[in-house]
Amino acid sequence: MQLSTSPEQITRDRSKYARKGISRGRSIVVLEYQDGILLVAENPSTLLHKISEIYDRIAFAGVGKYNEFENLRIAGIRHADVKGYSYSRGDVTAKALANAYSQALGNIFTQDIKPFEVEVLVCEVGDGDAGKNEIYHILYDGTIEDEKNYAAMGGPSDEIRRHLKDNFQESLDLPA
């Protein structure tokens, strides 16, 4: 006897499963400040790489199931190294990495039995005075959100985002 489940129900179930795993992780907060981007994570372990540099001026942060976002982090480093070596260092951008992560997570979400229980941030510090900082938040289903000024994920991220929305001030220096 075959069981029949609608695609909408399967998508809802996968989303619920992924969000539940992500919410158990400790939060990561990203803030833009006058001279760059600040990434902050509670990380009691010295073995976990929740925040990492991917390439020049490009950072990665991940929450959720560690082995899953660690595999994404390593794949991002390899992707950036190959692209920078094959073409030009200037061709490696946070936007391109965010798109690659989005495609990978989207494919895993729709095609695999179990979705990844991760969310990742890819951030790029602007180059010089004219350069703009970029913050991309990639969700477990491959959705990309282009964040401005701040972002939060994992744990009580909704509460953190509400607090940042009410209290964030542009052009702060690092001590502020």
mmCIF file of C-alpha atoms in Angstrom:
data_model
loop_
_atom_site.group_PDB
_atom_site.id
_atom_site.type_symbol
_atom_site.label_atom_id
_atom_site.label_comp_id
_atom_site.label_asym_id
_atom_site.label_seq_id
_atom_site.Cartn_x
_atom_site.Cartn_y
_atom_site.Cartn_z
ATOM 1 C CA MET A 1 0.000 0.000 0.000
ATOM 2 C CA GLN A 2 1.411 3.376 -0.971
ATOM 3 C CA LEU A 3 1.160 6.311 1.348
ATOM 4 C CA SER A 4 0.388 9.626 -0.257
ATOM 5 C CA THR A 5 1.539 12.940 1.121
ATOM 6 C CA SER A 6 1.123 16.246 -0.662
ATOM 7 C CA PRO A 7 4.283 18.142 -1.706
ATOM 8 C CA GLU A 8 3.136 21.079 0.417
ATOM 9 C CA GLN A 9 2.983 18.873 3.523
ATOM 10 C CA ILE A 10 6.429 17.410 2.810
ATOM 11 C CA THR A 11 7.848 20.933 2.456
ATOM 12 C CA ARG A 12 6.193 22.054 5.716
ATOM 13 C CA ASP A 13 7.533 18.991 7.536
ATOM 14 C CA ARG A 14 11.073 19.507 6.231
ATOM 15 C CA SER A 15 10.975 23.208 7.162
ATOM 16 C CA LYS A 16 9.744 22.424 10.661
ATOM 17 C CA TYR A 17 12.441 19.784 11.094
ATOM 18 C CA ALA A 18 15.235 22.115 9.916
ATOM 19 C CA ARG A 19 14.044 25.106 11.993
ATOM 20 C CA LYS A 20 13.827 22.953 15.118
ATOM 21 C CA GLY A 21 17.461 21.839 14.736
ATOM 22 C CA ILE A 22 18.669 25.370 13.992
ATOM 23 C CA SER A 23 16.870 26.889 16.980
ATOM 24 C CA ARG A 24 18.776 24.580 19.338
ATOM 25 C CA GLY A 25 22.072 26.166 18.261
ATOM 26 C CA ARG A 26 23.669 29.141 19.926
ATOM 27 C CA SER A 27 23.070 32.505 18.298
ATOM 28 C CA ILE A 28 25.368 34.399 15.976
ATOM 29 C CA VAL A 29 25.019 38.156 15.544
ATOM 30 C CA VAL A 30 26.520 40.274 12.777
ATOM 31 C CA LEU A 31 26.728 44.063 13.042
ATOM 32 C CA GLU A 32 28.049 46.624 10.604
ATOM 33 C CA TYR A 33 30.133 49.329 12.163
ATOM 34 C CA GLN A 34 32.038 52.309 10.844
ATOM 35 C CA ASP A 35 35.137 50.378 9.735
ATOM 36 C CA GLY A 36 33.773 46.946 8.883
ATOM 37 C CA ILE A 37 31.637 44.072 10.090
ATOM 38 C CA LEU A 38 31.614 42.475 13.544
ATOM 39 C CA LEU A 39 30.657 38.800 13.917
ATOM 40 C CA VAL A 40 29.859 37.579 17.429
ATOM 41 C CA ALA A 41 29.101 34.004 18.477
ATOM 42 C CA GLU A 42 28.842 32.228 21.773
ATOM 43 C CA ASN A 43 31.166 29.293 21.311
ATOM 44 C CA PRO A 44 32.410 27.485 24.433
ATOM 45 C CA SER A 45 34.301 24.928 22.319
ATOM 46 C CA THR A 46 37.769 25.586 20.927
ATOM 47 C CA LEU A 47 37.205 22.895 18.286
ATOM 48 C CA LEU A 48 34.162 24.398 16.526
ATOM 49 C CA HIS A 49 34.543 26.914 13.708
ATOM 50 C CA LYS A 50 31.258 28.808 13.911
ATOM 51 C CA ILE A 51 32.939 31.867 12.405
ATOM 52 C CA SER A 52 35.696 31.644 9.835
ATOM 53 C CA GLU A 53 37.438 33.581 7.106
ATOM 54 C CA ILE A 54 36.650 32.148 3.675
ATOM 55 C CA TYR A 55 38.783 34.495 1.565
ATOM 56 C CA ASP A 56 40.130 38.059 1.583
ATOM 57 C CA ARG A 57 37.527 40.265 3.322
ATOM 58 C CA ILE A 58 34.938 37.421 3.203
ATOM 59 C CA ALA A 59 33.705 35.682 6.363
ATOM 60 C CA PHE A 60 31.458 32.711 7.021
ATOM 61 C CA ALA A 61 29.277 32.002 10.050
ATOM 62 C CA GLY A 62 27.103 28.952 10.595
ATOM 63 C CA VAL A 63 24.548 27.686 13.108
ATOM 64 C CA GLY A 64 22.781 24.375 13.416
ATOM 65 C CA LYS A 65 24.271 20.948 12.988
ATOM 66 C CA TYR A 66 28.033 21.402 13.162
ATOM 67 C CA ASN A 67 29.140 18.727 10.688
ATOM 68 C CA GLU A 68 26.736 20.103 8.077
ATOM 69 C CA PHE A 69 27.815 23.733 8.247
ATOM 70 C CA GLU A 70 31.470 22.690 8.566
ATOM 71 C CA ASN A 71 31.155 20.814 5.256
ATOM 72 C CA LEU A 72 29.644 23.956 3.702
ATOM 73 C CA ARG A 73 32.452 26.111 5.130
ATOM 74 C CA ILE A 74 35.163 23.857 3.697
ATOM 75 C CA ALA A 75 33.399 23.689 0.315
ATOM 76 C CA GLY A 76 33.225 27.511 0.292
ATOM 77 C CA ILE A 77 36.943 27.819 0.984
ATOM 78 C CA ARG A 78 37.730 25.387 -1.835
ATOM 79 C CA HIS A 79 35.356 27.169 -4.214
ATOM 80 C CA ALA A 80 36.941 30.551 -3.434
ATOM 81 C CA ASP A 81 40.500 29.223 -3.768
ATOM 82 C CA VAL A 82 39.835 27.579 -7.134
ATOM 83 C CA LYS A 83 38.006 30.624 -8.520
ATOM 84 C CA GLY A 84 40.681 33.030 -7.264
ATOM 85 C CA TYR A 85 43.478 30.897 -8.675
ATOM 86 C CA SER A 86 41.772 30.148 -12.007
ATOM 87 C CA TYR A 87 40.562 33.662 -12.734
ATOM 88 C CA SER A 88 41.327 36.562 -10.455
ATOM 89 C CA ARG A 89 41.223 37.252 -6.730
ATOM 90 C CA GLY A 90 38.732 40.044 -7.500
ATOM 91 C CA ASP A 91 36.296 37.498 -8.958
ATOM 92 C CA VAL A 92 35.779 35.908 -5.543
ATOM 93 C CA THR A 93 32.818 37.702 -3.951
ATOM 94 C CA ALA A 94 30.414 37.100 -1.084
ATOM 95 C CA LYS A 95 27.526 37.299 -3.533
ATOM 96 C CA ALA A 96 28.936 34.452 -5.661
ATOM 97 C CA LEU A 97 29.586 32.327 -2.557
ATOM 98 C CA ALA A 98 26.086 33.041 -1.217
ATOM 99 C CA ASN A 99 24.613 31.934 -4.542
ATOM 100 C CA ALA A 100 26.656 28.713 -4.453
ATOM 101 C CA TYR A 101 25.511 27.985 -0.887
ATOM 102 C CA SER A 102 21.930 28.782 -1.884
ATOM 103 C CA GLN A 103 22.020 26.318 -4.766
ATOM 104 C CA ALA A 104 23.552 23.584 -2.618
ATOM 105 C CA LEU A 105 21.106 24.028 0.271
ATOM 106 C CA GLY A 106 18.137 24.323 -2.098
ATOM 107 C CA ASN A 107 19.077 21.079 -3.831
ATOM 108 C CA ILE A 108 19.575 19.276 -0.526
ATOM 109 C CA PHE A 109 16.240 20.590 0.791
ATOM 110 C CA THR A 110 14.225 19.439 -2.229
ATOM 111 C CA GLN A 111 16.040 16.253 -3.250
ATOM 112 C CA ASP A 112 17.485 14.584 -0.173
ATOM 113 C CA ILE A 113 15.541 12.642 2.425
ATOM 114 C CA LYS A 114 16.673 14.931 5.243
ATOM 115 C CA PRO A 115 17.339 18.668 4.858
ATOM 116 C CA PHE A 116 20.430 20.274 6.357
ATOM 117 C CA GLU A 117 19.723 21.770 9.774
ATOM 118 C CA VAL A 118 21.811 24.878 9.110
ATOM 119 C CA GLU A 119 21.720 28.565 8.366
ATOM 120 C CA VAL A 120 24.800 30.408 7.196
ATOM 121 C CA LEU A 121 25.943 33.986 6.815
ATOM 122 C CA VAL A 122 28.429 35.144 4.207
ATOM 123 C CA CYS A 123 29.784 38.635 4.833
ATOM 124 C CA GLU A 124 32.152 40.779 2.802
ATOM 125 C CA VAL A 125 33.832 43.918 4.063
ATOM 126 C CA GLY A 126 33.749 46.665 1.437
ATOM 127 C CA ASP A 127 37.033 47.548 -0.241
ATOM 128 C CA GLY A 128 38.042 51.157 0.416
ATOM 129 C CA ASP A 129 35.814 54.205 0.806
ATOM 130 C CA ALA A 130 33.452 53.377 -2.071
ATOM 131 C CA GLY A 131 33.059 49.705 -1.144
ATOM 132 C CA LYS A 132 29.856 48.626 0.547
ATOM 133 C CA ASN A 133 29.687 45.876 3.117
ATOM 134 C CA GLU A 134 27.570 42.895 2.126
ATOM 135 C CA ILE A 135 25.756 40.466 4.432
ATOM 136 C CA TYR A 136 23.949 37.452 2.989
ATOM 137 C CA HIS A 137 21.847 35.152 5.172
ATOM 138 C CA ILE A 138 21.242 31.765 3.542
ATOM 139 C CA LEU A 139 18.457 29.662 5.047
ATOM 140 C CA TYR A 140 18.188 25.866 5.228
ATOM 141 C CA ASP A 141 16.007 25.774 2.075
ATOM 142 C CA GLY A 142 18.355 27.873 -0.057
ATOM 143 C CA THR A 143 16.565 31.186 0.401
ATOM 144 C CA ILE A 144 18.970 34.150 0.397
ATOM 145 C CA GLU A 145 18.255 37.273 2.412
ATOM 146 C CA ASP A 146 20.345 40.365 1.687
ATOM 147 C CA GLU A 147 20.723 41.873 5.158
ATOM 148 C CA LYS A 148 21.460 45.507 5.944
ATOM 149 C CA ASN A 149 23.239 46.753 9.082
ATOM 150 C CA TYR A 150 22.752 43.588 11.154
ATOM 151 C CA ALA A 151 21.685 39.952 11.124
ATOM 152 C CA ALA A 152 21.063 37.219 13.685
ATOM 153 C CA MET A 153 20.516 33.490 13.423
ATOM 154 C CA GLY A 154 20.237 30.462 15.694
ATOM 155 C CA GLY A 155 18.765 30.268 19.178
ATOM 156 C CA PRO A 156 16.405 33.154 20.000
ATOM 157 C CA SER A 157 17.264 35.004 16.758
ATOM 158 C CA ASP A 158 13.784 36.559 16.400
ATOM 159 C CA GLU A 159 14.165 38.277 19.775
ATOM 160 C CA ILE A 160 17.689 39.422 18.904
ATOM 161 C CA ARG A 161 16.520 40.856 15.558
ATOM 162 C CA ARG A 162 13.695 42.754 17.282
ATOM 163 C CA HIS A 163 16.167 44.196 19.778
ATOM 164 C CA LEU A 164 18.589 45.203 17.020
ATOM 165 C CA LYS A 165 15.788 46.762 14.978
ATOM 166 C CA ASP A 166 14.857 48.967 17.945
ATOM 167 C CA ASN A 167 18.397 49.820 19.072
ATOM 168 C CA PHE A 168 20.791 49.693 16.104
ATOM 169 C CA GLN A 169 22.527 52.961 15.194
ATOM 170 C CA GLU A 170 24.444 53.419 11.940
ATOM 171 C CA SER A 171 28.078 54.577 11.828
ATOM 172 C CA LEU A 172 29.020 53.255 15.261
ATOM 173 C CA ASP A 173 32.696 52.742 15.991
ATOM 174 C CA LEU A 174 33.919 49.391 17.287
ATOM 175 C CA PRO A 175 33.904 50.250 21.042
ATOM 176 C CA ALA A 176 30.320 51.564 20.773
#
